[in-house]
């Protein structure tokens, strides 16, 4: 994956010298927010604590840090190459909390509103995709 994406980047001749690139591992941040913030809900009763926290984070990043580029990486439901190599990979991980599930579509909409691309690739985890992006960013200046 790294090689193919790096080759595509080099063909684009992107110069990122002096540019700031921020990346967010989406599910890592979503789980942090879910467990750190108190329960909140919309007037209709939909849980929204993650949306509140992520909105706050995105405003802070875009207004105070002012990166030239901001990306999220997201896991996909498909098994990764790690699952294929080691059947018990993440087998002991508990299911997603019920109050988090209805917030995920809202998270995707929030990223769209902020214009933050969410990068994902079937068979890879967010950290794999973001590590590839980091390698490409370094190669581009």
Coordinates of N, CA and C in Angstrom, one line a residue:
X1 N 0.8 -1.2 0.0 CA 0.0 0.0 0.0 C 0.9 1.2 0.0
X2 N 1.9 1.3 0.9 CA 2.7 2.5 0.9 C 3.4 2.8 -0.4
X3 N 3.9 1.8 -1.1 CA 4.6 2.0 -2.3 C 3.7 2.6 -3.4
X4 N 2.5 2.0 -3.5 CA 1.6 2.4 -4.6 C 1.1 3.8 -4.3
X5 N 0.8 4.1 -3.1 CA 0.3 5.5 -2.8 C 1.4 6.5 -3.0
X6 N 2.7 6.1 -2.6 CA 3.8 7.0 -2.7 C 4.1 7.3 -4.1
X7 N 4.0 6.3 -5.0 CA 4.2 6.5 -6.4 C 3.2 7.4 -7.0
X8 N 1.9 7.3 -6.6 CA 0.9 8.2 -7.1 C 1.2 9.6 -6.7
X9 N 1.6 9.8 -5.4 CA 1.9 11.1 -4.9 C 3.0 11.7 -5.7
X10 N 4.1 11.0 -5.9 CA 5.2 11.5 -6.6 C 4.9 11.9 -8.1
X11 N 3.9 11.3 -8.6 CA 3.5 11.7 -10.0 C 2.8 13.0 -10.0
X12 N 2.2 13.4 -8.8 CA 1.4 14.6 -8.7 C 2.4 15.8 -8.5
X13 N 3.6 15.6 -8.1 CA 4.6 16.6 -7.8 C 4.1 17.6 -6.9
X14 N 3.5 17.2 -5.8 CA 3.0 18.1 -4.7 C 4.2 18.6 -3.9
X15 N 4.3 19.9 -3.6 CA 5.3 20.4 -2.8 C 4.7 20.9 -1.5
X16 N 5.0 20.2 -0.4 CA 4.4 20.6 0.9 C 5.4 21.3 1.8
X17 N 6.4 21.8 1.2 CA 7.4 22.5 2.0 C 6.8 23.7 2.8
X18 N 7.0 23.7 4.1 CA 6.4 24.8 4.9 C 4.9 24.7 5.2
X19 N 4.3 23.6 4.7 CA 2.9 23.4 5.0 C 2.7 22.5 6.2
X20 N 1.6 22.7 6.9 CA 1.2 21.9 8.1 C 0.1 20.9 7.7
X21 N 0.4 19.7 8.0 CA -0.6 18.6 7.7 C -1.0 18.0 9.0
X22 N -2.3 18.0 9.3 CA -2.8 17.3 10.5 C -3.6 16.1 10.1
X23 N -3.4 15.0 10.9 CA -4.2 13.8 10.7 C -4.9 13.4 12.0
X24 N -6.1 12.8 11.9 CA -6.8 12.3 13.0 C -7.2 10.9 12.8
X25 N -6.9 10.0 13.7 CA -7.4 8.6 13.6 C -8.8 8.7 14.2
X26 N -9.8 8.7 13.3 CA -11.2 9.0 13.6 C -11.7 8.1 14.7
X27 N -11.6 6.8 14.6 CA -12.3 6.0 15.6 C -11.5 6.1 17.0
X28 N -10.2 6.3 16.9 CA -9.5 6.5 18.2 C -10.0 7.7 18.9
X29 N -10.2 8.8 18.2 CA -10.7 10.0 18.7 C -12.2 9.9 19.2
X30 N -13.0 9.3 18.4 CA -14.4 9.1 18.7 C -14.5 8.3 20.0
X31 N -13.7 7.2 20.2 CA -13.8 6.5 21.4 C -13.3 7.3 22.6
X32 N -12.2 8.1 22.4 CA -11.7 8.9 23.5 C -12.8 9.9 23.9
X33 N -13.5 10.5 23.0 CA -14.5 11.5 23.3 C -15.7 10.8 24.0
X34 N -16.1 9.6 23.5 CA -17.2 8.9 24.0 C -17.0 8.6 25.5
X35 N -15.8 8.2 25.8 CA -15.6 7.8 27.2 C -15.2 9.0 28.1
X36 N -14.8 10.1 27.5 CA -14.3 11.2 28.3 C -15.4 12.2 28.6
X37 N -16.4 12.3 27.8 CA -17.4 13.4 27.9 C -18.7 12.8 28.6
X38 N -19.4 13.7 29.3 CA -20.7 13.2 29.9 C -21.7 12.9 28.8
X39 N -22.7 12.1 29.2 CA -23.7 11.8 28.2 C -24.5 13.1 27.8
X40 N -24.7 13.3 26.6 CA -25.5 14.4 26.1 C -26.4 13.9 25.0
X41 N -27.6 14.5 24.9 CA -28.5 14.0 23.8 C -29.2 15.2 23.2
X42 N -29.6 15.0 22.0 CA -30.4 16.1 21.2 C -31.8 16.1 21.9
X43 N -32.6 17.2 21.5 CA -34.0 17.2 22.0 C -34.8 16.0 21.6
X44 N -34.4 15.3 20.5 CA -35.1 14.1 20.1 C -34.6 12.9 20.9
X45 N -33.6 13.0 21.7 CA -33.0 11.9 22.5 C -31.8 11.2 21.9
X46 N -31.4 11.6 20.7 CA -30.2 11.0 20.1 C -28.9 11.4 20.8
X47 N -28.1 10.4 21.2 CA -26.8 10.7 21.9 C -26.0 11.6 20.9
X48 N -25.3 12.7 21.5 CA -24.5 13.6 20.7 C -23.2 14.0 21.4
X49 N -22.8 13.3 22.4 CA -21.6 13.8 23.1 C -20.4 13.8 22.2
X50 N -20.3 12.7 21.4 CA -19.1 12.6 20.5 C -19.2 13.8 19.5
X51 N -20.4 14.1 19.0 CA -20.5 15.2 18.0 C -20.1 16.5 18.6
X52 N -20.5 16.7 19.9 CA -20.1 17.9 20.6 C -18.6 18.0 20.7
X53 N -18.0 16.9 21.2 CA -16.5 16.9 21.4 C -15.8 17.1 20.1
X54 N -16.2 16.4 19.0 CA -15.5 16.4 17.8 C -15.7 17.8 17.1
X55 N -16.8 18.4 17.3 CA -17.0 19.8 16.8 C -16.1 20.7 17.5
X56 N -16.0 20.6 18.8 CA -15.1 21.4 19.5 C -13.6 21.2 19.1
X57 N -13.2 20.0 18.9 CA -11.9 19.7 18.4 C -11.6 20.3 17.0
X58 N -12.6 20.1 16.1 CA -12.4 20.6 14.7 C -12.3 22.1 14.7
X59 N -13.1 22.8 15.5 CA -13.0 24.3 15.6 C -11.7 24.7 16.2
X60 N -11.2 24.0 17.2 CA -9.9 24.3 17.8 C -8.8 24.1 16.8
X61 N -8.8 23.0 16.1 CA -7.7 22.7 15.1 C -7.8 23.8 14.0
X62 N -8.9 24.0 13.4 CA -9.0 24.8 12.2 C -8.8 26.3 12.6
X63 N -9.3 26.8 13.7 CA -9.2 28.2 14.1 C -7.9 28.5 14.8
X64 N -7.4 27.7 15.7 CA -6.2 28.0 16.4 C -4.9 27.4 15.8
X65 N -5.0 26.2 15.4 CA -3.8 25.6 14.8 C -3.6 25.9 13.3
X66 N -4.7 26.1 12.6 CA -4.7 26.5 11.2 C -3.8 25.7 10.3
X67 N -4.1 24.4 10.3 CA -3.3 23.6 9.4 C -3.6 23.9 7.9
X68 N -2.6 23.6 7.0 CA -2.9 23.8 5.6 C -3.8 22.6 5.1
X69 N -3.6 21.5 5.7 CA -4.3 20.3 5.3 C -4.8 19.6 6.6
X70 N -6.0 19.0 6.6 CA -6.5 18.2 7.7 C -7.2 17.0 7.1
X71 N -6.8 15.8 7.6 CA -7.4 14.6 7.1 C -7.8 13.7 8.3
X72 N -8.8 12.9 8.1 CA -9.1 11.8 9.1 C -8.9 10.5 8.4
X73 N -8.5 9.6 9.2 CA -8.4 8.2 8.7 C -9.4 7.4 9.5
X74 N -10.1 6.4 8.8 CA -11.1 5.7 9.4 C -10.9 4.2 9.1
X75 N -11.3 3.4 10.1 CA -11.3 1.9 9.9 C -12.5 1.6 9.0
X76 N -12.5 0.4 8.3 CA -13.6 -0.1 7.6 C -14.0 -1.4 8.2
X77 N -15.3 -1.8 8.0 CA -15.7 -3.0 8.6 C -15.1 -4.3 8.1
X78 N -14.4 -4.2 6.9 CA -13.8 -5.4 6.3 C -12.6 -5.9 7.2
X79 N -12.3 -7.2 7.2 CA -11.2 -7.7 7.9 C -9.9 -7.1 7.3
X80 N -8.9 -6.9 8.1 CA -7.6 -6.4 7.6 C -6.7 -7.5 7.4
X81 N -5.5 -7.2 6.8 CA -4.5 -8.2 6.6 C -4.1 -8.8 8.0
X82 N -4.2 -8.1 9.0 CA -3.8 -8.6 10.4 C -4.8 -9.7 10.8
X83 N -6.1 -9.5 10.5 CA -7.1 -10.5 10.9 C -6.8 -11.8 10.1
X84 N -6.3 -11.7 8.9 CA -6.0 -12.9 8.1 C -4.8 -13.6 8.6
X85 N -3.8 -12.8 9.1 CA -2.5 -13.4 9.6 C -2.7 -14.0 11.0
X86 N -3.6 -13.4 11.8 CA -3.8 -13.8 13.2 C -5.3 -13.7 13.5
X87 N -5.9 -14.9 13.5 CA -7.3 -15.0 13.6 C -7.9 -14.3 14.9
X88 N -7.1 -14.3 15.9 CA -7.6 -13.8 17.2 C -7.4 -12.3 17.3
X89 N -6.9 -11.6 16.2 CA -6.6 -10.2 16.3 C -7.9 -9.4 16.7
X90 N -7.8 -8.7 17.7 CA -8.9 -7.9 18.3 C -10.1 -8.7 18.7
X91 N -10.0 -10.0 18.9 CA -11.1 -10.9 19.2 C -11.7 -10.6 20.5
X92 N -10.9 -10.1 21.4 CA -11.4 -9.8 22.8 C -12.0 -8.4 22.9
X93 N -11.9 -7.6 21.9 CA -12.5 -6.3 21.9 C -14.0 -6.4 22.0
X94 N -14.5 -5.6 23.0 CA -16.0 -5.6 23.2 C -16.7 -4.8 22.0
X95 N -18.0 -5.1 21.9 CA -18.8 -4.5 20.9 C -18.9 -3.0 21.1
X96 N -19.2 -2.3 20.0 CA -19.3 -0.8 20.1 C -20.5 -0.5 21.1
X97 N -20.3 0.5 22.0 CA -21.4 0.9 22.9 C -22.6 1.3 22.1
X98 N -23.8 0.9 22.6 CA -25.0 1.2 21.9 C -25.3 2.7 21.7
X99 N -24.8 3.6 22.6 CA -25.0 5.0 22.5 C -24.0 5.6 21.5
X100 N -23.0 4.9 21.1 CA -22.1 5.4 20.1 C -22.6 5.2 18.7
X101 N -23.2 4.1 18.5 CA -23.7 3.7 17.1 C -24.5 4.8 16.4
X102 N -25.5 5.4 17.0 CA -26.2 6.4 16.2 C -25.5 7.7 16.0
X103 N -24.3 7.8 16.6 CA -23.5 9.0 16.4 C -22.6 8.9 15.2
X104 N -22.3 7.7 14.7 CA -21.4 7.6 13.6 C -21.8 8.2 12.3
X105 N -23.1 8.1 11.9 CA -23.5 8.8 10.7 C -23.4 10.3 10.9
X106 N -23.6 10.8 12.1 CA -23.5 12.2 12.4 C -22.0 12.7 12.3
X107 N -21.1 11.8 12.7 CA -19.7 12.1 12.7 C -19.3 12.3 11.2
X108 N -19.7 11.4 10.3 CA -19.4 11.5 8.9 C -19.9 12.8 8.3
X109 N -21.2 13.2 8.7 CA -21.8 14.4 8.2 C -21.0 15.6 8.7
X110 N -20.6 15.6 10.0 CA -19.8 16.7 10.6 C -18.5 16.9 9.8
X111 N -17.8 15.8 9.5 CA -16.6 15.9 8.7 C -16.8 16.6 7.3
X112 N -17.9 16.2 6.7 CA -18.3 16.8 5.4 C -18.5 18.3 5.6
X113 N -19.3 18.7 6.6 CA -19.5 20.1 6.9 C -18.2 20.9 7.0
X114 N -17.3 20.3 7.7 CA -16.0 21.0 7.9 C -15.1 20.8 6.7
X115 N -15.5 20.0 5.8 CA -14.6 19.8 4.6 C -13.4 19.0 4.9
X116 N -13.5 18.1 5.8 CA -12.4 17.2 6.2 C -12.5 15.9 5.5
X117 N -11.6 15.5 4.6 CA -11.7 14.2 3.9 C -11.4 13.1 4.9
X118 N -12.2 12.0 4.8 CA -12.0 10.9 5.6 C -11.5 9.8 4.8
X119 N -10.2 9.4 5.0 CA -9.5 8.4 4.1 C -9.7 7.0 4.7
X120 N -10.1 6.1 3.9 CA -10.2 4.7 4.4 C -10.0 3.8 3.2
X121 N -9.5 2.6 3.5 CA -9.2 1.6 2.5 C -9.5 0.2 3.1
X122 N -10.4 -0.5 2.4 CA -10.7 -1.8 2.8 C -9.5 -2.7 3.0
X123 N -9.4 -3.4 4.1 CA -8.3 -4.3 4.4 C -7.2 -3.6 5.2
X124 N -7.4 -2.3 5.5 CA -6.4 -1.6 6.3 C -7.1 -0.8 7.4
X125 N -6.3 -0.6 8.4 CA -6.8 0.2 9.5 C -6.5 1.7 9.3
X126 N -7.1 2.5 10.0 CA -6.9 4.0 9.9 C -5.4 4.3 10.1
X127 N -4.8 3.7 11.1 CA -3.4 4.0 11.3 C -2.5 3.6 10.2
X128 N -2.8 2.6 9.4 CA -2.1 2.2 8.2 C -2.2 3.3 7.2
X129 N -3.4 3.8 6.9 CA -3.7 4.8 5.9 C -3.0 6.1 6.3
X130 N -3.1 6.5 7.6 CA -2.5 7.7 8.0 C -1.0 7.6 8.0
X131 N -0.4 6.5 8.3 CA 1.0 6.3 8.3 C 1.5 6.5 6.8
X132 N 0.7 5.9 5.9 CA 1.1 6.1 4.5 C 1.0 7.6 4.1
X133 N 0.0 8.3 4.6 CA -0.1 9.7 4.3 C 1.0 10.5 4.9
X134 N 1.5 10.1 6.1 CA 2.6 10.7 6.7 C 3.9 10.5 5.9
X135 N 4.1 9.3 5.4 CA 5.3 9.1 4.5 C 5.2 9.9 3.3
X136 N 4.0 10.0 2.7 CA 3.9 10.8 1.5 C 4.1 12.3 1.8
X137 N 3.6 12.7 2.9 CA 3.8 14.1 3.3 C 5.3 14.5 3.5
X138 N 6.0 13.6 4.2 CA 7.4 13.8 4.3 C 8.1 13.8 3.0
X139 N 7.8 12.9 2.1 CA 8.4 12.9 0.8 C 8.1 14.1 0.0
X140 N 7.0 14.8 0.3 CA 6.6 15.9 -0.5 C 7.1 17.2 0.1
X141 N 7.9 17.1 1.1 CA 8.5 18.4 1.6 C 8.2 18.6 3.0

